[in-house]
Tab-separated table of C-alpha atoms in Angstrom:
chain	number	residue	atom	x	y	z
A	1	UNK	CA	-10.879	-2.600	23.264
A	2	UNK	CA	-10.405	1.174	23.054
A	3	UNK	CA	-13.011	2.552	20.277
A	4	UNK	CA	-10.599	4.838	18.191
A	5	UNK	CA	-12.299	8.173	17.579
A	6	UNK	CA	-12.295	8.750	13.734
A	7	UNK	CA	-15.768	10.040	14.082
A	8	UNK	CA	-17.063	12.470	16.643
A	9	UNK	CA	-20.103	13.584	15.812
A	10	UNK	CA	-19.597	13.607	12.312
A	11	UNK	CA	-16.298	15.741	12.268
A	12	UNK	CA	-14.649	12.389	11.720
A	13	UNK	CA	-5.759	11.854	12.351
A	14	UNK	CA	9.674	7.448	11.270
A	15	UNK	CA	9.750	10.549	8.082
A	16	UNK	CA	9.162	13.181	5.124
A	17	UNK	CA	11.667	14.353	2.424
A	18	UNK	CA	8.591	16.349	1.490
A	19	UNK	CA	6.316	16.497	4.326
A	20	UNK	CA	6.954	17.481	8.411
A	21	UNK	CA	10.562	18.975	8.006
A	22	UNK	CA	11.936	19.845	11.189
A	23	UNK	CA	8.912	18.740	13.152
A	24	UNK	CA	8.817	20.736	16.716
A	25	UNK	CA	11.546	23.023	16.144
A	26	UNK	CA	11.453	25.990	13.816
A	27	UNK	CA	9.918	29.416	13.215
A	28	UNK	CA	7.181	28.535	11.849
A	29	UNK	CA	5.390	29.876	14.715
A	30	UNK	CA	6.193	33.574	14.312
A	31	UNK	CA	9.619	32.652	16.035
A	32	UNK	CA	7.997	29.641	17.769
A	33	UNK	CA	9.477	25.767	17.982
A	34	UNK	CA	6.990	23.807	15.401
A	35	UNK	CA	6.422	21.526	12.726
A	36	UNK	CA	7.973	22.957	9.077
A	37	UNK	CA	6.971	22.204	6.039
A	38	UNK	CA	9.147	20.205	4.135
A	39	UNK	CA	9.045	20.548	0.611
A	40	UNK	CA	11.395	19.409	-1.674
A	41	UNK	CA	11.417	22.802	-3.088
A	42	UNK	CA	9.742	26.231	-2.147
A	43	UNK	CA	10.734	29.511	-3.745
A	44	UNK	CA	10.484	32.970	-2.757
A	45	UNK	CA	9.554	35.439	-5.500
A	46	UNK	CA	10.310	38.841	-6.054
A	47	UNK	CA	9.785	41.352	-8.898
A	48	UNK	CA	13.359	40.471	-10.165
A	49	UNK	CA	14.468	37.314	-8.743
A	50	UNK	CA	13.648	34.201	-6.862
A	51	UNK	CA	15.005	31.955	-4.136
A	52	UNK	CA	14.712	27.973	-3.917
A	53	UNK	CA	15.158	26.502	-0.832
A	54	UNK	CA	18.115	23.922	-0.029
A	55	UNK	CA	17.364	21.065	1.749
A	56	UNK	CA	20.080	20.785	4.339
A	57	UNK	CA	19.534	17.385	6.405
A	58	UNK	CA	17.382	14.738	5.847
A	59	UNK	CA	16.879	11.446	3.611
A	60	UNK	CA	15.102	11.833	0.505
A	61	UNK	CA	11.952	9.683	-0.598
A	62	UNK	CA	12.659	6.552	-2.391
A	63	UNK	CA	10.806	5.733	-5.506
A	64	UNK	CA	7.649	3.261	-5.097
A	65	UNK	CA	4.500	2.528	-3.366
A	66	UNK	CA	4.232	2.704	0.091
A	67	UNK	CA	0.661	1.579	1.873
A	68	UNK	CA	-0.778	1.627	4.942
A	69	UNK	CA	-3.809	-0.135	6.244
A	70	UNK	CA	-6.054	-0.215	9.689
A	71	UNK	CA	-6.735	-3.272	11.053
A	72	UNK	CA	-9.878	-2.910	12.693
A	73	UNK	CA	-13.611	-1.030	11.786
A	74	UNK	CA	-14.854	2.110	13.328
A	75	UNK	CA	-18.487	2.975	12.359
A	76	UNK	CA	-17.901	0.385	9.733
A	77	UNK	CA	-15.271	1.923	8.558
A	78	UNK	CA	-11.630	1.615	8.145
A	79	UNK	CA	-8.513	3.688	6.446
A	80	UNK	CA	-6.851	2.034	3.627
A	81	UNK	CA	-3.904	4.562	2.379
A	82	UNK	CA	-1.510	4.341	-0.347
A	83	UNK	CA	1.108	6.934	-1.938
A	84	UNK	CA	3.211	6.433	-4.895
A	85	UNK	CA	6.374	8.147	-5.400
A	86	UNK	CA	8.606	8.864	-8.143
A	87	UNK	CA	11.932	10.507	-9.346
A	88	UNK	CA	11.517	11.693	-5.304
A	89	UNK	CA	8.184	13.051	-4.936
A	90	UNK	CA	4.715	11.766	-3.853
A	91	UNK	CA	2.627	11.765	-7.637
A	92	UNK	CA	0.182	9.444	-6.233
A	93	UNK	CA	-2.320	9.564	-2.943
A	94	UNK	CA	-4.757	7.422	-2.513
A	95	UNK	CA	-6.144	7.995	1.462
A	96	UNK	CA	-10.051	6.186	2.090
A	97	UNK	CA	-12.154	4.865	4.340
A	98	UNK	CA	-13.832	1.554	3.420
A	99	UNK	CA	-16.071	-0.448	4.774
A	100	UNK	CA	-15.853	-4.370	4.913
A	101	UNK	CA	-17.140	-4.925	1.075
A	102	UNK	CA	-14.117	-2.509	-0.113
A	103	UNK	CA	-16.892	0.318	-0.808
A	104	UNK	CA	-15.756	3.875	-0.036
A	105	UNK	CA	-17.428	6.185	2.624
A	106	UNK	CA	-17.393	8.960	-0.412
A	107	UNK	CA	-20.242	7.154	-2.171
A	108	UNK	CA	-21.823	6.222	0.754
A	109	UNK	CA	-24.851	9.167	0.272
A	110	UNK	CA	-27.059	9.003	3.821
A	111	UNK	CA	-23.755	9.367	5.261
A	112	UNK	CA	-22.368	12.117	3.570
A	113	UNK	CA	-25.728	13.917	3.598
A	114	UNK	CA	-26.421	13.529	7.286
A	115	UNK	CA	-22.684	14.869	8.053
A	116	UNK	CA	-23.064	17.246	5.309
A	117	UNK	CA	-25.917	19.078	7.157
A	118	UNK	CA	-24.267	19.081	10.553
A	119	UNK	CA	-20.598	19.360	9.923
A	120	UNK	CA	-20.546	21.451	6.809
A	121	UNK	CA	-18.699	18.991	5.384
A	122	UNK	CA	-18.340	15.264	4.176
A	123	UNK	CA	-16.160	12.524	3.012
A	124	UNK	CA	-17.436	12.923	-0.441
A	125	UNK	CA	-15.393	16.211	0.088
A	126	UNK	CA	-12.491	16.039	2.306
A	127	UNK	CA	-11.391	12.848	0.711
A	128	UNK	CA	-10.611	13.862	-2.634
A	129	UNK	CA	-9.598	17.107	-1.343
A	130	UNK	CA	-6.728	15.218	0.950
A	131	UNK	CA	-5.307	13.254	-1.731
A	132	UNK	CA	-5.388	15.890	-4.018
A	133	UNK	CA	-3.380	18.414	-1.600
A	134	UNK	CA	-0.863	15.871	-0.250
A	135	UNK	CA	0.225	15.699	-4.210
A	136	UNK	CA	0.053	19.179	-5.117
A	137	UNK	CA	2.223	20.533	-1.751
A	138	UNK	CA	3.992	17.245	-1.215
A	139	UNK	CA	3.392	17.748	3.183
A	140	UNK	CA	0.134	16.997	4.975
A	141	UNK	CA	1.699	19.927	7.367
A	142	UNK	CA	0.889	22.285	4.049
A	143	UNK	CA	-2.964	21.059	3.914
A	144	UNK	CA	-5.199	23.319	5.793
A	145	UNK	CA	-7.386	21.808	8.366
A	146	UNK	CA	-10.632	21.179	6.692
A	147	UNK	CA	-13.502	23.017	9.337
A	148	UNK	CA	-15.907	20.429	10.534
A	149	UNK	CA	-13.376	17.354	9.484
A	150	UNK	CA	-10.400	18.194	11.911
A	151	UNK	CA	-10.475	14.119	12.932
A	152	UNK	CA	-10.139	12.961	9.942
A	153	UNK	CA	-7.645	15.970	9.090
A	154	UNK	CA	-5.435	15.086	12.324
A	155	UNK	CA	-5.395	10.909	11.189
A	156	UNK	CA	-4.536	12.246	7.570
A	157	UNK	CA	-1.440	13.866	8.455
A	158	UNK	CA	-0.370	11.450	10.678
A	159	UNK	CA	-0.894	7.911	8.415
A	160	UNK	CA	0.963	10.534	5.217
A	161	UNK	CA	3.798	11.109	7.598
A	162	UNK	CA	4.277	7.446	8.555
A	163	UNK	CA	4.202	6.637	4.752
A	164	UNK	CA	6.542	9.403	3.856
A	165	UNK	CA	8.841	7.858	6.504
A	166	UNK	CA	8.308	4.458	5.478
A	167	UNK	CA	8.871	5.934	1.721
A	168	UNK	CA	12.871	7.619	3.015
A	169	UNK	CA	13.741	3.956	4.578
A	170	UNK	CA	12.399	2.786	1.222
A	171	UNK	CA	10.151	0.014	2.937
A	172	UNK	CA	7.602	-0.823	0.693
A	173	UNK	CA	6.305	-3.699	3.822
A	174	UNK	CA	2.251	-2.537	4.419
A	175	UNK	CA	2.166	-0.392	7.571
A	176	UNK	CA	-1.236	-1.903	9.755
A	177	UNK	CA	-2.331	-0.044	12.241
A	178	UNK	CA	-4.485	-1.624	15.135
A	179	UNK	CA	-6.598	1.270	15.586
A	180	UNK	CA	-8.418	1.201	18.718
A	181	UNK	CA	-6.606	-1.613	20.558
A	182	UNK	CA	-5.936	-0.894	24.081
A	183	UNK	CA	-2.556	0.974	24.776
A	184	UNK	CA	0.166	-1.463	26.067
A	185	UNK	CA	2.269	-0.412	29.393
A	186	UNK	CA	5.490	0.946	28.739
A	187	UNK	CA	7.590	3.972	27.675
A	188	UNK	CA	7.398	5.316	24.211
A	189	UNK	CA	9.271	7.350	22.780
A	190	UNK	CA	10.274	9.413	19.642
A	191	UNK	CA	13.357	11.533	18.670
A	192	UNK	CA	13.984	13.904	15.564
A	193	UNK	CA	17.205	13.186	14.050
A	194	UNK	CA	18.339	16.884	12.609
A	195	UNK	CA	18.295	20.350	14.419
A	196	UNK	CA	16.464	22.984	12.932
A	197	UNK	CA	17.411	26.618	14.229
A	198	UNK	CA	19.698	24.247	16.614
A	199	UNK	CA	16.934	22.044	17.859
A	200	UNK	CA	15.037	19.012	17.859
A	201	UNK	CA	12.172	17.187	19.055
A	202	UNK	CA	12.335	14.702	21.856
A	203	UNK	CA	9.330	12.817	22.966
A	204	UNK	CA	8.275	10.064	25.321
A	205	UNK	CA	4.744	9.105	26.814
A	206	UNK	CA	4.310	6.756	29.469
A	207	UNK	CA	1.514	4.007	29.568
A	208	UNK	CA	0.152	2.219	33.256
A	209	UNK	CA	-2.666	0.363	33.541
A	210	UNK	CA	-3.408	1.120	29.873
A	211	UNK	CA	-3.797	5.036	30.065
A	212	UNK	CA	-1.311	7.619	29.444
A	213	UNK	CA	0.078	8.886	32.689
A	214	UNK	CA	3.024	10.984	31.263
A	215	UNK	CA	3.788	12.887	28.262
A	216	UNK	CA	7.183	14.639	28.017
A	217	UNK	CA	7.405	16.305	24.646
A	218	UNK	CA	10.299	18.843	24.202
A	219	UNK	CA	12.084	20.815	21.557
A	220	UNK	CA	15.788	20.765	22.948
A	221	UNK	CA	19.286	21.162	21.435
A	222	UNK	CA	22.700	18.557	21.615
A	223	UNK	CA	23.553	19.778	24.647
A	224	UNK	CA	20.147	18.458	26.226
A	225	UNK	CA	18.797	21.959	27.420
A	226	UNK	CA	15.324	22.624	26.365
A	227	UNK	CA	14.008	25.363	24.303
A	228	UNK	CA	11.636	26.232	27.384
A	229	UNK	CA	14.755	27.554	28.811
A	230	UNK	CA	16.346	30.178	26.369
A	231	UNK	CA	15.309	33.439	27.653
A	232	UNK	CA	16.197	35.756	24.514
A	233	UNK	CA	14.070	33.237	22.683
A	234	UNK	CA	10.917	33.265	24.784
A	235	UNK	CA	11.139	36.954	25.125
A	236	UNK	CA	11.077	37.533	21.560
A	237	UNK	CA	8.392	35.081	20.365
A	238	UNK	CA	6.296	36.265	23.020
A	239	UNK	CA	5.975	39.638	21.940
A	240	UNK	CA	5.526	38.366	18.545
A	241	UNK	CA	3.126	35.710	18.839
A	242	UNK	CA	1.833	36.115	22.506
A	243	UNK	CA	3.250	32.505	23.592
A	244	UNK	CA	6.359	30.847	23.746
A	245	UNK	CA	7.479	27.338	24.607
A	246	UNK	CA	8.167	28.039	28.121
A	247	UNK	CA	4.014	27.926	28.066
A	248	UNK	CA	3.177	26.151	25.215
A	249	UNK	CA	5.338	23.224	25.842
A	250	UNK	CA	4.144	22.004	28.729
A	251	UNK	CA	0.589	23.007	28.191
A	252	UNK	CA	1.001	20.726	25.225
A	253	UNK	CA	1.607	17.927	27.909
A	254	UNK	CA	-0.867	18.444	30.244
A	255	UNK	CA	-3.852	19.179	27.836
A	256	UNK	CA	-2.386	15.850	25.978
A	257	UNK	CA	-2.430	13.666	29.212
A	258	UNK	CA	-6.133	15.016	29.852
A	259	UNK	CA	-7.528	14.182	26.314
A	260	UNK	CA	-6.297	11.021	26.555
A	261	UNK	CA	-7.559	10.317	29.945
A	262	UNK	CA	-11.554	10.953	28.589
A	263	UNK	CA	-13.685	7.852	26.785
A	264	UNK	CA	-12.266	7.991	23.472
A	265	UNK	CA	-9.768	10.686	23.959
A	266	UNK	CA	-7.773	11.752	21.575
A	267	UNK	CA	-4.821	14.467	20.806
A	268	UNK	CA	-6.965	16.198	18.450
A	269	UNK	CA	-9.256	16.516	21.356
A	270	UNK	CA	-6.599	19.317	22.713
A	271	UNK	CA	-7.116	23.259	21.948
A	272	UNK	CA	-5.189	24.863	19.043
A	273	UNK	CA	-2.457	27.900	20.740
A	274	UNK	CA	-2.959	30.344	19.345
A	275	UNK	CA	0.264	31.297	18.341
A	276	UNK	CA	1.687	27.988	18.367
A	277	UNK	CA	-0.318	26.181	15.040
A	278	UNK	CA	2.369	24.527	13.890
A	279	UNK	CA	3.813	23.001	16.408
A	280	UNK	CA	0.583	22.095	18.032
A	281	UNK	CA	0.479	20.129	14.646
A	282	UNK	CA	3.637	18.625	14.915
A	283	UNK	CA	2.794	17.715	18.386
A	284	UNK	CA	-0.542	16.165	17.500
A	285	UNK	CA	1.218	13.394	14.815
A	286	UNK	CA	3.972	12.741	16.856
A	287	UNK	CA	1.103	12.444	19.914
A	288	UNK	CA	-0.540	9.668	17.186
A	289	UNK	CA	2.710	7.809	16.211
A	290	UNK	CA	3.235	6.881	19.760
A	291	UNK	CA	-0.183	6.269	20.805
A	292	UNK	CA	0.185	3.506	17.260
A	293	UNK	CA	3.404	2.676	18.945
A	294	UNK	CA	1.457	1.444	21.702
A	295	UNK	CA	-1.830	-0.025	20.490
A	296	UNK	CA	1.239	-2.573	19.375
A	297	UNK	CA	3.151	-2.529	22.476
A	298	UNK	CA	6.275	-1.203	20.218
A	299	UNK	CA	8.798	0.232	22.618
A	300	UNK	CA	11.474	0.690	19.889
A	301	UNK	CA	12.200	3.936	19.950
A	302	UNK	CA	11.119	6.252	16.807
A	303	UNK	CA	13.769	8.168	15.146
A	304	UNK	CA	12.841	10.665	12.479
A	305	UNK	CA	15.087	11.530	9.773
A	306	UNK	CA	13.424	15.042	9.426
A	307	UNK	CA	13.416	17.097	6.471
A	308	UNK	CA	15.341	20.620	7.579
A	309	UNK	CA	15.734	23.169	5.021
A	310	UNK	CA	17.719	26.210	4.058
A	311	UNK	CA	17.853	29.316	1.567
């Protein structure tokens, strides 16, 4: 069995009306392709007025509680999540990590102080502070990666997106994750529904011999071509940010392929661009659906209804 990596060395991560809008492709990244935020309602204020956003595609969330559990125990732990929405927006998180008598890791006190002292932080922390962010900004893509925690930050985001997609589909089955089971040959792959700025996401990963041997993520429009490919675009974004997708993309692929390929490898393993945050993000929970995709051997193909938005 593959050991999932929730903790490494104590720095223990399909669809969202109000998480991930437009996952992979908007300007986010100071003109970059990314993961957006989407929030059922953000507002722009001046000194006389103020603007609310308009969602423009995308399914809203349907009122009740959604839950997700993992299946198997990593340092005697596992994640046992559950969000409640209502009138359309998440009021309720509850995200742990429990060991086998239902105890939570926050009161578990050698624990926290040992990762207290090395990490800077602990679950006695981050916990709370997860749940309590997910409700107040209604996106894991809004929470700010907690320094010394960016595992557990990275499985966060991606078990709130798959409940916020089970929550649009309105299926209220419990989503179980067999975390750390070894990956299942095949092709995997995911697809955003919507365009934002007139693209989408489009990823597969291929699995042989029960390691990832391709990734092909891409932000690309309905005619097929890729974002890598739009000169004016690249230009532009380049100046701004110092990257572009014509080098982020496919370093994206390569570093993903790599983590993957070491003992216990996973996305979050891969550097940040800088320059590219968000949709490094976006990349990294997509990255995590399909690697749950294929703990199961689940080659249906993931569509998600992403939230875009408009002024």
């Amino acid at each position: 069995m593959r050991t999932a990596k929730f903790v490494k060395g104590f720095t223990a991560i399909a669809l969202s009306t109000l998480v991930l809008a437009a996952c992979g492709s908007d300007n986010k990244d100071t003109g970059a392709s990314s993961s957006s935020t989407a929030t059922s309602e953000t507002s722009a204020a001046t000194e006389e007025s103020s603007t609310e956003a308009v969602k423009e595609a995308g399914a809203d969330l349907q009122d009740g509680t959604y839950k997700l559990e993992e299946k198997n125990y990593s340092n005697g732990y596992r994640v046992s999540f559950e969000i409640t929405v209502k009138d359309g927006k998440i009021t309720e998180s509850n995200y742990d990590n429990v060991n086998e008598d239902g105890k939570s890791k926050v009161d578990d006190a050698d624990y926290n102080k040992n990762m207290k002292d090395k990490a800077g932080t602990n679950p006695e922390e981050f916990i709370p502070k997860f749940n309590e962010e997910l409700v107040a900004k209604q996106s894991p893509s809004s929470i700010d990666v907690v320094s010394g925690a960016t595992h557990s930050f990275d499985s966060f985001q991606n078990y709130a997106q798959q409940l916020i997609q089970a929550a649009q589909a309105g299926n209220t089955d419990t989503i179980e994750i067999d975390n750390g089971a070894d990956l299942k040959d095949g092709t995997y792959t995911l697809k955003e529904k919507n365009n934002s700025n007139g693209y989408h996401t489009e990823f597969s990963m291929v699995v042989k011999d029960g390691k990832i041997t391709e990734s092909n993520y891409d932000n690309v429009n309905d005619d097929g071509e890729s974002k890598k490919d739009n000169a004016d675009y690249n230009e532009s974004m380049k100046e701004k940010a110092g990257t572009n997708p014509e080098a982020f993309i496919p370093a994206f692929n390569e570093a993903f392929v790599k983590a993957m390929g070491e003992e216990d490898g996973t996305p979050a393993d891969m550097d940040v661009v800088s320059g590219a945050t968000h949709s490094y993000h976006s990349f990294v929970i997509y990255a995590e659906q399909l690697i749950n995709a294929a703990e199961k051997g689940d080659t249906a193909e993931i569509i998600v209804d992403n939230i875009v938005m408009k002024k």
